[in-house]
Amino acid sequence: MTEKTGLFITFEGIDGSGKTTQIRKLRNMLERSGRGVEVIREPGGTPIGEKIRSLLLDKSNGEMFSETELLLFEAARAQIVNEKILPALRAGQIVICDRFFDATTAYQGYARGLNLKDVGSINRFATGGLEPDLTFVMDLPVETAFKRMQSRTGETDRLEGEGLEFMCRVRNAYLEMSVSEKRIVVLDATAPIEKVFENIERKVWEVLKS
Ligand code: TMP
């Protein structure tokens, strides 16, 4: 669907899984090797997307229906795909995205219980069929992730406040999705930061060389 020449890498996992740290390390490593890198986060990453992000994460929007939530995530995604991701990939850059449509399948599909076929169709509509080349799922027990989040400063957002059972559904969803999707690599996010990164680095070089 796209005449992309770059590489599209996404990071997924429950909240508190350590994606941000690994993304920063990967960006530094790739930039040091002379590659053009664009780091993006979802939802958000564009002026319109950031406004949608505030709506989605605002705790006072407790009355939001799952369908509304799904469409808002997809609206932000359609914007970032067209405004940022596709142009960067066409320019031959490596795009690293903190979450992409797998998050919608896991959170809105498996965890909220929206119809998975519908979620798949809307994902495809929003992305125009764009798929990551490589996806890292940072996996860890929900209790460990919650402890990590509690030690952070600042308030939890609307989705982080969903509780243990919800996050267990999200975690299991990612694990299930990894079985049928070859591009998904599951990493043990309880391992030391450097150890996790070694696995990421190895896999990224493997894909870059292929
Ligand atoms: P972040 O904390 O990783 O920036 O993501 C914001 C929250 O939004 C996080 O709890 C995961 C959630 N989310 C979804 O529920 N569906 C989606 O499609 C995306 C991209 C994020």
Coordinates of C-alpha atoms and ligand atoms in Angstrom, one line a residue:
M1 CA 0.0 0.0 0.0
T2 CA 2.8 2.4 0.7
E3 CA 6.0 2.9 -1.3
K4 CA 7.8 3.1 2.0
T5 CA 11.6 2.5 2.2
G6 CA 12.2 3.0 5.9
L7 CA 11.7 0.7 8.8
F8 CA 8.7 0.8 11.1
I9 CA 9.2 -0.4 14.7
T10 CA 6.6 -0.3 17.4
F11 CA 6.7 -0.8 21.2
E12 CA 3.8 -2.2 23.1
G13 CA 3.0 -3.4 26.6
I14 CA 0.9 -2.6 29.6
D15 CA 1.4 0.7 31.3
G16 CA 4.5 0.7 33.5
S17 CA 6.3 -1.8 31.3
G18 CA 9.4 0.4 30.6
K19 CA 8.8 1.2 26.9
T20 CA 10.0 4.7 27.2
T21 CA 13.4 3.8 28.5
Q22 CA 14.0 1.2 25.7
I23 CA 12.8 3.6 23.0
R24 CA 15.2 6.2 24.2
K25 CA 18.1 3.7 24.1
L26 CA 17.1 2.4 20.7
R27 CA 16.9 6.0 19.3
N28 CA 20.4 6.8 20.6
M29 CA 21.9 3.6 19.3
L30 CA 20.4 4.1 15.8
E31 CA 21.3 7.8 15.7
R32 CA 24.9 7.0 16.7
S33 CA 25.0 4.6 13.7
G34 CA 24.1 7.5 11.4
R35 CA 20.5 6.6 10.7
G36 CA 17.6 9.0 10.5
V37 CA 15.1 8.3 13.3
E38 CA 11.7 9.6 14.1
V39 CA 10.2 8.8 17.5
I40 CA 6.4 9.1 17.8
R41 CA 3.9 8.4 20.5
E42 CA 0.3 7.3 20.3
P43 CA -2.2 8.7 21.0
G44 CA -0.7 12.1 20.1
G45 CA 2.4 13.1 18.2
T46 CA 0.6 15.7 16.2
P47 CA -1.1 19.0 17.3
I48 CA -4.6 17.4 16.5
G49 CA -3.5 14.1 18.1
E50 CA -2.3 15.7 21.3
K51 CA -5.8 17.3 21.7
I52 CA -7.4 14.0 21.2
R53 CA -4.9 12.5 23.7
S54 CA -6.0 14.9 26.4
L55 CA -9.7 14.0 25.8
L56 CA -8.8 10.3 26.1
L57 CA -6.7 10.4 29.2
D58 CA -8.7 13.0 31.1
K59 CA -9.9 11.3 34.3
S60 CA -13.0 13.5 34.3
N61 CA -14.2 11.8 31.1
G62 CA -15.3 8.8 33.1
E63 CA -18.6 8.6 31.1
M64 CA -16.8 7.9 27.8
F65 CA -18.3 4.9 26.0
S66 CA -15.9 2.2 24.6
E67 CA -17.0 3.0 21.1
T68 CA -16.2 6.7 21.5
E69 CA -12.8 5.7 23.0
L70 CA -12.1 3.4 20.0
L71 CA -12.9 6.1 17.4
L72 CA -10.9 8.7 19.2
F73 CA -7.8 6.5 19.3
E74 CA -8.3 5.8 15.6
A75 CA -8.8 9.5 14.7
A76 CA -5.5 10.3 16.4
R77 CA -3.9 7.4 14.5
A78 CA -5.2 8.4 11.1
Q79 CA -3.7 11.9 11.6
I80 CA -0.3 10.7 12.7
V81 CA 0.0 8.0 10.0
N82 CA -0.7 10.6 7.2
E83 CA 1.1 13.6 8.8
K84 CA 4.2 12.0 10.2
I85 CA 4.7 8.2 9.8
L86 CA 4.2 7.8 6.1
P87 CA 6.3 10.8 5.1
A88 CA 9.1 9.7 7.4
L89 CA 9.0 6.1 6.0
R90 CA 8.9 7.4 2.4
A91 CA 12.0 9.4 3.2
G92 CA 13.8 6.2 4.3
Q93 CA 13.8 7.0 8.0
I94 CA 13.4 4.5 10.9
V95 CA 10.1 5.3 12.7
I96 CA 9.8 4.1 16.3
C97 CA 6.3 4.4 17.6
D98 CA 5.3 4.1 21.2
R99 CA 2.2 2.0 20.6
F100 CA 0.2 1.5 17.4
F101 CA -2.9 -0.4 16.4
D102 CA -1.9 -3.5 18.5
A103 CA -2.7 -1.3 21.5
T104 CA -6.3 -0.8 20.2
T105 CA -6.7 -4.6 19.6
A106 CA -5.5 -5.3 23.1
Y107 CA -7.1 -2.5 25.1
Q108 CA -10.4 -1.7 23.2
G109 CA -10.8 -5.2 21.6
Y110 CA -9.7 -7.8 24.2
A111 CA -9.9 -5.7 27.4
R112 CA -12.9 -3.6 26.8
G113 CA -14.6 -6.4 24.9
L114 CA -15.4 -4.6 21.6
N115 CA -15.9 -6.9 18.6
L116 CA -12.4 -7.9 17.4
K117 CA -13.4 -8.0 13.7
D118 CA -14.8 -4.5 13.9
V119 CA -11.6 -3.3 15.7
G120 CA -9.5 -4.9 13.0
S121 CA -11.5 -3.2 10.2
I122 CA -11.3 0.2 11.9
N123 CA -7.6 -0.3 12.5
R124 CA -7.1 -0.9 8.8
F125 CA -9.2 2.0 7.9
A126 CA -7.2 4.4 10.1
T127 CA -3.8 3.2 9.0
G128 CA -4.6 2.6 5.3
G129 CA -3.2 -0.9 5.8
L130 CA 0.2 0.2 7.2
E131 CA 1.7 -2.4 9.5
P132 CA 4.8 -2.3 11.6
D133 CA 7.8 -4.3 10.3
L134 CA 8.8 -5.2 13.9
T135 CA 6.9 -5.0 17.2
F136 CA 8.3 -5.4 20.7
V137 CA 6.0 -6.3 23.5
M138 CA 7.4 -5.5 26.9
D139 CA 5.9 -8.3 29.1
L140 CA 5.8 -8.3 32.9
P141 CA 3.3 -9.3 35.6
V142 CA 0.6 -6.7 36.1
E143 CA 1.5 -6.4 39.9
T144 CA 5.1 -5.4 39.0
A145 CA 3.9 -2.8 36.5
F146 CA 1.5 -1.4 39.1
K147 CA 4.3 -1.1 41.7
R148 CA 6.5 0.7 39.1
M149 CA 3.7 3.1 38.4
Q150 CA 3.1 3.8 42.0
S151 CA 6.7 4.8 42.5
R152 CA 6.4 7.4 39.7
T153 CA 5.4 11.0 40.5
G154 CA 2.2 12.4 39.1
E155 CA -1.3 11.2 38.8
T156 CA -2.4 8.1 36.9
D157 CA -4.5 8.9 33.7
R158 CA -8.0 7.5 32.9
L159 CA -6.7 4.3 31.3
E160 CA -4.0 3.7 33.9
G161 CA -6.7 3.9 36.5
E162 CA -8.5 0.9 35.1
G163 CA -7.2 -1.6 37.7
L164 CA -5.6 -5.0 37.9
E165 CA -8.1 -7.2 36.1
F166 CA -8.3 -4.9 33.1
M167 CA -4.5 -4.8 32.8
C168 CA -4.3 -8.6 33.1
R169 CA -6.7 -8.8 30.1
V170 CA -4.4 -6.4 28.2
R171 CA -1.3 -8.4 29.0
N172 CA -2.9 -11.7 28.0
A173 CA -4.1 -10.1 24.8
Y174 CA -0.6 -9.1 23.8
L175 CA 0.7 -12.6 24.5
E176 CA -2.1 -14.2 22.5
M177 CA -1.5 -11.8 19.6
S178 CA 2.2 -12.7 19.6
V179 CA 1.4 -16.3 18.8
S180 CA -0.1 -15.6 15.4
E181 CA 1.9 -12.5 14.4
K182 CA 5.5 -13.2 13.4
R183 CA 6.5 -9.5 13.6
I184 CA 5.8 -9.5 17.4
V185 CA 8.7 -10.2 19.7
V186 CA 7.9 -10.7 23.4
L187 CA 10.5 -9.4 25.8
D188 CA 10.9 -10.2 29.5
A189 CA 10.5 -6.6 30.9
T190 CA 11.4 -7.7 34.4
A191 CA 15.0 -8.3 33.2
P192 CA 17.6 -5.6 33.8
I193 CA 17.4 -2.7 31.4
E194 CA 20.6 -3.5 29.6
K195 CA 19.7 -7.1 29.1
V196 CA 16.3 -6.2 27.6
F197 CA 18.1 -3.7 25.3
E198 CA 20.6 -6.4 24.1
N199 CA 17.7 -8.4 22.8
I200 CA 16.1 -5.4 21.1
E201 CA 19.4 -4.4 19.5
R202 CA 20.1 -7.9 18.2
K203 CA 16.6 -8.1 16.6
V204 CA 16.8 -4.7 15.1
W205 CA 20.1 -5.4 13.4
E206 CA 18.8 -8.7 12.2
V207 CA 15.9 -6.9 10.5
L208 CA 18.0 -4.1 9.2
K209 CA 20.4 -6.5 7.5
S210 CA 17.7 -8.6 5.9
Ligands
TMP1 P1 0.8 5.8 27.0 O1 0.6 5.9 28.5 O2 1.6 4.6 26.6 O3 1.2 7.0 26.3 O4 -0.7 5.4 26.4 C1 -1.8 6.1 26.8 C2 -2.9 5.1 27.3 O5 -3.8 4.8 26.2 C3 -2.4 3.7 27.7 O6 -3.0 3.4 28.9 C4 -2.8 2.8 26.7 C5 -4.0 3.4 26.1 N1 -4.2 3.1 24.6 C6 -5.4 2.4 24.3 O7 -6.2 2.1 25.1 N2 -5.6 2.2 23.0 C7 -4.8 2.6 22.0 O8 -5.0 2.4 20.8 C8 -3.5 3.3 22.4 C9 -2.6 3.8 21.3 C10 -3.3 3.5 23.7

